[in-house]
mmCIF file with all atom_site columns, C-alpha atoms in Angstrom:
data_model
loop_
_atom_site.group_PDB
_atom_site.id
_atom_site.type_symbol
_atom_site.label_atom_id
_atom_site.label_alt_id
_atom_site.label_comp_id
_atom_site.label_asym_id
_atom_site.label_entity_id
_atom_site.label_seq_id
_atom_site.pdbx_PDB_ins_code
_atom_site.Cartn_x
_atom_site.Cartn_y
_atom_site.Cartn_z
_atom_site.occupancy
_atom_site.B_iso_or_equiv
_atom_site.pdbx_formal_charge
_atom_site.auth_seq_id
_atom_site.auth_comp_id
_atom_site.auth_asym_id
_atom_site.auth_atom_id
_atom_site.pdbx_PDB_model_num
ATOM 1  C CA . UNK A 1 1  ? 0.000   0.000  0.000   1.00 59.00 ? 11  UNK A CA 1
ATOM 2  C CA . UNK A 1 2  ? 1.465   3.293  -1.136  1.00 62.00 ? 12  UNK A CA 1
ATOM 3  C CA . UNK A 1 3  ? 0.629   6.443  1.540   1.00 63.00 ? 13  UNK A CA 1
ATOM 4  C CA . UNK A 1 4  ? -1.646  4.662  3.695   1.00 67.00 ? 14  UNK A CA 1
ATOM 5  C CA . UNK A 1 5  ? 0.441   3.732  6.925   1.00 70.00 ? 15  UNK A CA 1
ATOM 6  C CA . UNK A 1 6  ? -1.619  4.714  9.760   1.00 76.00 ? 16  UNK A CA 1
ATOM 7  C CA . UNK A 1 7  ? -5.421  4.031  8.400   1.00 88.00 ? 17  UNK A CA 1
ATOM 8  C CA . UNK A 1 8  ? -6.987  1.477  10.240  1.00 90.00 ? 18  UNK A CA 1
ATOM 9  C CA . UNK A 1 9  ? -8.500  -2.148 8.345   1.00 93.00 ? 19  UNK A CA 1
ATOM 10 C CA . UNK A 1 10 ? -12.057 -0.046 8.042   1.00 95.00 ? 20  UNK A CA 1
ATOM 11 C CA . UNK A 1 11 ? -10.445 2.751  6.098   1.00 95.00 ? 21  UNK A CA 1
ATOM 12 C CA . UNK A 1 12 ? -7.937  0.091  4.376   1.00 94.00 ? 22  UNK A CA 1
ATOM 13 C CA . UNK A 1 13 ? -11.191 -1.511 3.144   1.00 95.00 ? 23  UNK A CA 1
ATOM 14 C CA . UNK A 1 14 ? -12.474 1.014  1.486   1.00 96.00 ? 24  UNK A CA 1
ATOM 15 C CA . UNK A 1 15 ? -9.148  2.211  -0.445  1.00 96.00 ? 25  UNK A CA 1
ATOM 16 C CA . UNK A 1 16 ? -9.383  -1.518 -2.065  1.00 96.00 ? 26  UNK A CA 1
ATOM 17 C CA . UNK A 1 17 ? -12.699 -0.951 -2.563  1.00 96.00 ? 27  UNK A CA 1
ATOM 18 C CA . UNK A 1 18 ? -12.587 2.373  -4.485  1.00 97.00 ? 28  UNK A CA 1
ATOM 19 C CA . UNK A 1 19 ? -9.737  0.391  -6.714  1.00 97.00 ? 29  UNK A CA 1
ATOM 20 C CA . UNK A 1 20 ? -11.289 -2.721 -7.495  1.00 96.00 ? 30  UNK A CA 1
ATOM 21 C CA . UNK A 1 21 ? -12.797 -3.536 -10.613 1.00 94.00 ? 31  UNK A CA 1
ATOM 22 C CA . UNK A 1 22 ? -15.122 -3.432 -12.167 1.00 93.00 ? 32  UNK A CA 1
ATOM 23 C CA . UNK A 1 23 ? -16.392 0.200  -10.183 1.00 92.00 ? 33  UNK A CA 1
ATOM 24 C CA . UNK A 1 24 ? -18.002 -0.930 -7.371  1.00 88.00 ? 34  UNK A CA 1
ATOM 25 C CA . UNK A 1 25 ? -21.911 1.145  -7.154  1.00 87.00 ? 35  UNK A CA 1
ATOM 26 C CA . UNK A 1 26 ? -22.813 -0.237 -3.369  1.00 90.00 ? 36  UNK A CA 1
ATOM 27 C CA . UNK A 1 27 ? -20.464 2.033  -1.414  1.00 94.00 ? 37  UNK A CA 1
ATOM 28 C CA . UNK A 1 28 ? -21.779 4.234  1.071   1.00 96.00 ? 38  UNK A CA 1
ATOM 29 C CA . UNK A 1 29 ? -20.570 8.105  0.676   1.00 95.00 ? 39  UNK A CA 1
ATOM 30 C CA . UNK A 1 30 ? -19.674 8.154  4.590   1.00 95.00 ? 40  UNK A CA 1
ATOM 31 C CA . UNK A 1 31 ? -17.552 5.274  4.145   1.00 96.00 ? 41  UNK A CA 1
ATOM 32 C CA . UNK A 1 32 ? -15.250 7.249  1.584   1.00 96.00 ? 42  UNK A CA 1
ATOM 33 C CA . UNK A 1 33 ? -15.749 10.228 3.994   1.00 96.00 ? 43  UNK A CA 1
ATOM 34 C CA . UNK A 1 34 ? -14.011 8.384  6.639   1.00 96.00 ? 44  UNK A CA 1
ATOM 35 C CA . UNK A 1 35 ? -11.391 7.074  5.215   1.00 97.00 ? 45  UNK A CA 1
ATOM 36 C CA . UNK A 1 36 ? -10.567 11.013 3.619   1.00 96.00 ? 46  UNK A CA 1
ATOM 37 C CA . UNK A 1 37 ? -10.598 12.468 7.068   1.00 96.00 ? 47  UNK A CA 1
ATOM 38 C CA . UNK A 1 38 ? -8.268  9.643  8.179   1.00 95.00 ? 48  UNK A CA 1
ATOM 39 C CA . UNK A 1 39 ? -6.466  10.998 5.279   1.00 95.00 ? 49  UNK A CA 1
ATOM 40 C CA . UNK A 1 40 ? -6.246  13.998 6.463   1.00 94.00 ? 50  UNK A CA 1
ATOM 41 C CA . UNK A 1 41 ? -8.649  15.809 4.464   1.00 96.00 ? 51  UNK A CA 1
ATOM 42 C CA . UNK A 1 42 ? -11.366 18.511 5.275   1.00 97.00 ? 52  UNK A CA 1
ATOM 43 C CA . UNK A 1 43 ? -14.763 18.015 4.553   1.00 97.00 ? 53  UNK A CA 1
ATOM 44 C CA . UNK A 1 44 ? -16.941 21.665 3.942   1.00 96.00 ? 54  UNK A CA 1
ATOM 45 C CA . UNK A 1 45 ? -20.488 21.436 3.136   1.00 95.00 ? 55  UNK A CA 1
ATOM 46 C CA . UNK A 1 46 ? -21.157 23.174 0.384   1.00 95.00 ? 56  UNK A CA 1
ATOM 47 C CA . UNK A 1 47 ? -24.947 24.286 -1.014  1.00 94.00 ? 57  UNK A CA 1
ATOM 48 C CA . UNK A 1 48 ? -26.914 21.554 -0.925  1.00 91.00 ? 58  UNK A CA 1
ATOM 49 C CA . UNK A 1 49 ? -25.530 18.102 -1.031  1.00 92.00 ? 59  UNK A CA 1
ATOM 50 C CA . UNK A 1 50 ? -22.140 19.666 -2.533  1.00 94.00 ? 60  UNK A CA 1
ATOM 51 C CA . UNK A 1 51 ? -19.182 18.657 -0.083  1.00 96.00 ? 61  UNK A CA 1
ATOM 52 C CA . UNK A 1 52 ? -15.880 20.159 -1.187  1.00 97.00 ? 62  UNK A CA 1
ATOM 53 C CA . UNK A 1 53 ? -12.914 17.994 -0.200  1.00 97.00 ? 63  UNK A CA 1
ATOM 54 C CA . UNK A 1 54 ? -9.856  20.044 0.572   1.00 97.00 ? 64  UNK A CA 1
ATOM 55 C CA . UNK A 1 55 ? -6.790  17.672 0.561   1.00 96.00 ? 65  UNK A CA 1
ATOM 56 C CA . UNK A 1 56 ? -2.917  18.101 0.130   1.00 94.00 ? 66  UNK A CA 1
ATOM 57 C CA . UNK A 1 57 ? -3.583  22.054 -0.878  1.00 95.00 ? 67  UNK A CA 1
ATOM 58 C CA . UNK A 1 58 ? -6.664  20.778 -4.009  1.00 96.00 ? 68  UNK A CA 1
ATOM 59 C CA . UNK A 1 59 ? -10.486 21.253 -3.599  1.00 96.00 ? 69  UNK A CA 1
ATOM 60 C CA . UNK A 1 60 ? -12.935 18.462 -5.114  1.00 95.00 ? 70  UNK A CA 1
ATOM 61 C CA . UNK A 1 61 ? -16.438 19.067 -5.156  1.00 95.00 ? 71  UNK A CA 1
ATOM 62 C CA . UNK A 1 62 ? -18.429 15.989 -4.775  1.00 94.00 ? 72  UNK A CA 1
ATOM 63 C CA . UNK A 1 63 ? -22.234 15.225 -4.466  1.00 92.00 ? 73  UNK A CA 1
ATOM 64 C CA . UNK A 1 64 ? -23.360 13.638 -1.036  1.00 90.00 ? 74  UNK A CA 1
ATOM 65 C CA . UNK A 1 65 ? -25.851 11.225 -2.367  1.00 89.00 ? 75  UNK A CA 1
ATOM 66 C CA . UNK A 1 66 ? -29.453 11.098 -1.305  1.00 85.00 ? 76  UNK A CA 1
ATOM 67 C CA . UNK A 1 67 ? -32.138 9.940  -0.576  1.00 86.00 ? 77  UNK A CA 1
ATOM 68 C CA . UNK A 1 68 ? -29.681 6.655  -0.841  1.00 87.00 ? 78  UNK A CA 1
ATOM 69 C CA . UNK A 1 69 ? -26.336 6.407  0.997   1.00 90.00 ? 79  UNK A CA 1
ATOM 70 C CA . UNK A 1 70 ? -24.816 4.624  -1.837  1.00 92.00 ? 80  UNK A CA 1
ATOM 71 C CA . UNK A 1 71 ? -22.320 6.472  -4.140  1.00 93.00 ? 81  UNK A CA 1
ATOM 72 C CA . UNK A 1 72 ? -22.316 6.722  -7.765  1.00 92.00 ? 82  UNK A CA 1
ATOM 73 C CA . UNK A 1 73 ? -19.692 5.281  -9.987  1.00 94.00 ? 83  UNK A CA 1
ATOM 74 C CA . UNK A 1 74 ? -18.993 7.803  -11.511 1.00 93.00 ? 84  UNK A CA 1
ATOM 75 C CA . UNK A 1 75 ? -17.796 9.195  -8.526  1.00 93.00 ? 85  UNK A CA 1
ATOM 76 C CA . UNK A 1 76 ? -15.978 6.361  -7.377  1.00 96.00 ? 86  UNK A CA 1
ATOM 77 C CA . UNK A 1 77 ? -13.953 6.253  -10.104 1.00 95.00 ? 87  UNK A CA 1
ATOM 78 C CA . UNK A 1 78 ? -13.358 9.973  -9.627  1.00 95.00 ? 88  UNK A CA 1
ATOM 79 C CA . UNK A 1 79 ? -12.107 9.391  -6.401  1.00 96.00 ? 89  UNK A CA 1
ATOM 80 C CA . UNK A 1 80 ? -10.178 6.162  -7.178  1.00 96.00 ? 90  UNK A CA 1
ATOM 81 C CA . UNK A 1 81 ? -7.982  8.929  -9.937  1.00 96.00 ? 91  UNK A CA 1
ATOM 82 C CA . UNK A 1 82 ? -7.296  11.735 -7.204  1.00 96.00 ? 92  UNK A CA 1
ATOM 83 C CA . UNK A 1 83 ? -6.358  9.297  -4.577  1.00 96.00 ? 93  UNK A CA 1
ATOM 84 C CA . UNK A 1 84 ? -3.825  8.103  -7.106  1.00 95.00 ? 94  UNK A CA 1
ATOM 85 C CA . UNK A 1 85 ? -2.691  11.292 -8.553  1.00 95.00 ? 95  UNK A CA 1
ATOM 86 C CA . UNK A 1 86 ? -2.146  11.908 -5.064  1.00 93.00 ? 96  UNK A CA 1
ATOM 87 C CA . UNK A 1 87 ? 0.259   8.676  -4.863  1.00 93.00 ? 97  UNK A CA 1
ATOM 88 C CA . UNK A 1 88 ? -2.441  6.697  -2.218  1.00 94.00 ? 98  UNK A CA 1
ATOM 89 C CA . UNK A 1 89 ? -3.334  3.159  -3.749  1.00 90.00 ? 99  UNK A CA 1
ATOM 90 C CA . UNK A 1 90 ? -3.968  -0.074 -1.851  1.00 91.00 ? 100 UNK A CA 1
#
């Protein structure tokens, strides 16, 4: 695992999750949330269910979902490109 030492197996989880394939479209938005705090991230609520991610000096802007907890895959796969940008892969 490459920039990960420190998360705990939940957060670990997750990373793998957000890299497997194919783009997984049952994971829940507060599970990714977690594991970007643990990260190190900030999480700002934005207008509506806009949350902007501020990480490693970069803002995303993502969409909590609702009335579902799941995310997107689109936004998985998002998220699975700035994590590794960012060098942090399972």
């Amino acid at each position: 695992m490459t920039g990960t030492s420190g998360l705990r197996n939940k957060h670990v989880a997750t990373l793998r999750a957000i890299f497997a394939r194919p783009v997984s479209g049952t994971m829940r938005w507060s599970d990714i949330e977690a594991l970007l705090l643990a990260l190190g991230a900030d999480i700002e609520q934005r207008e509506g269910s806009r949350v902007a991610i501020v990480w490693r000096g970069q803002v995303q802007v993502f969409h909590r979902p609702h009335p579902q907890p799941e995310t997107d895959k689109g936004a998985v796969a998002s998220m699975r490109r700035w994590l590794e940008a960012n060098g942090v892969k399972p």
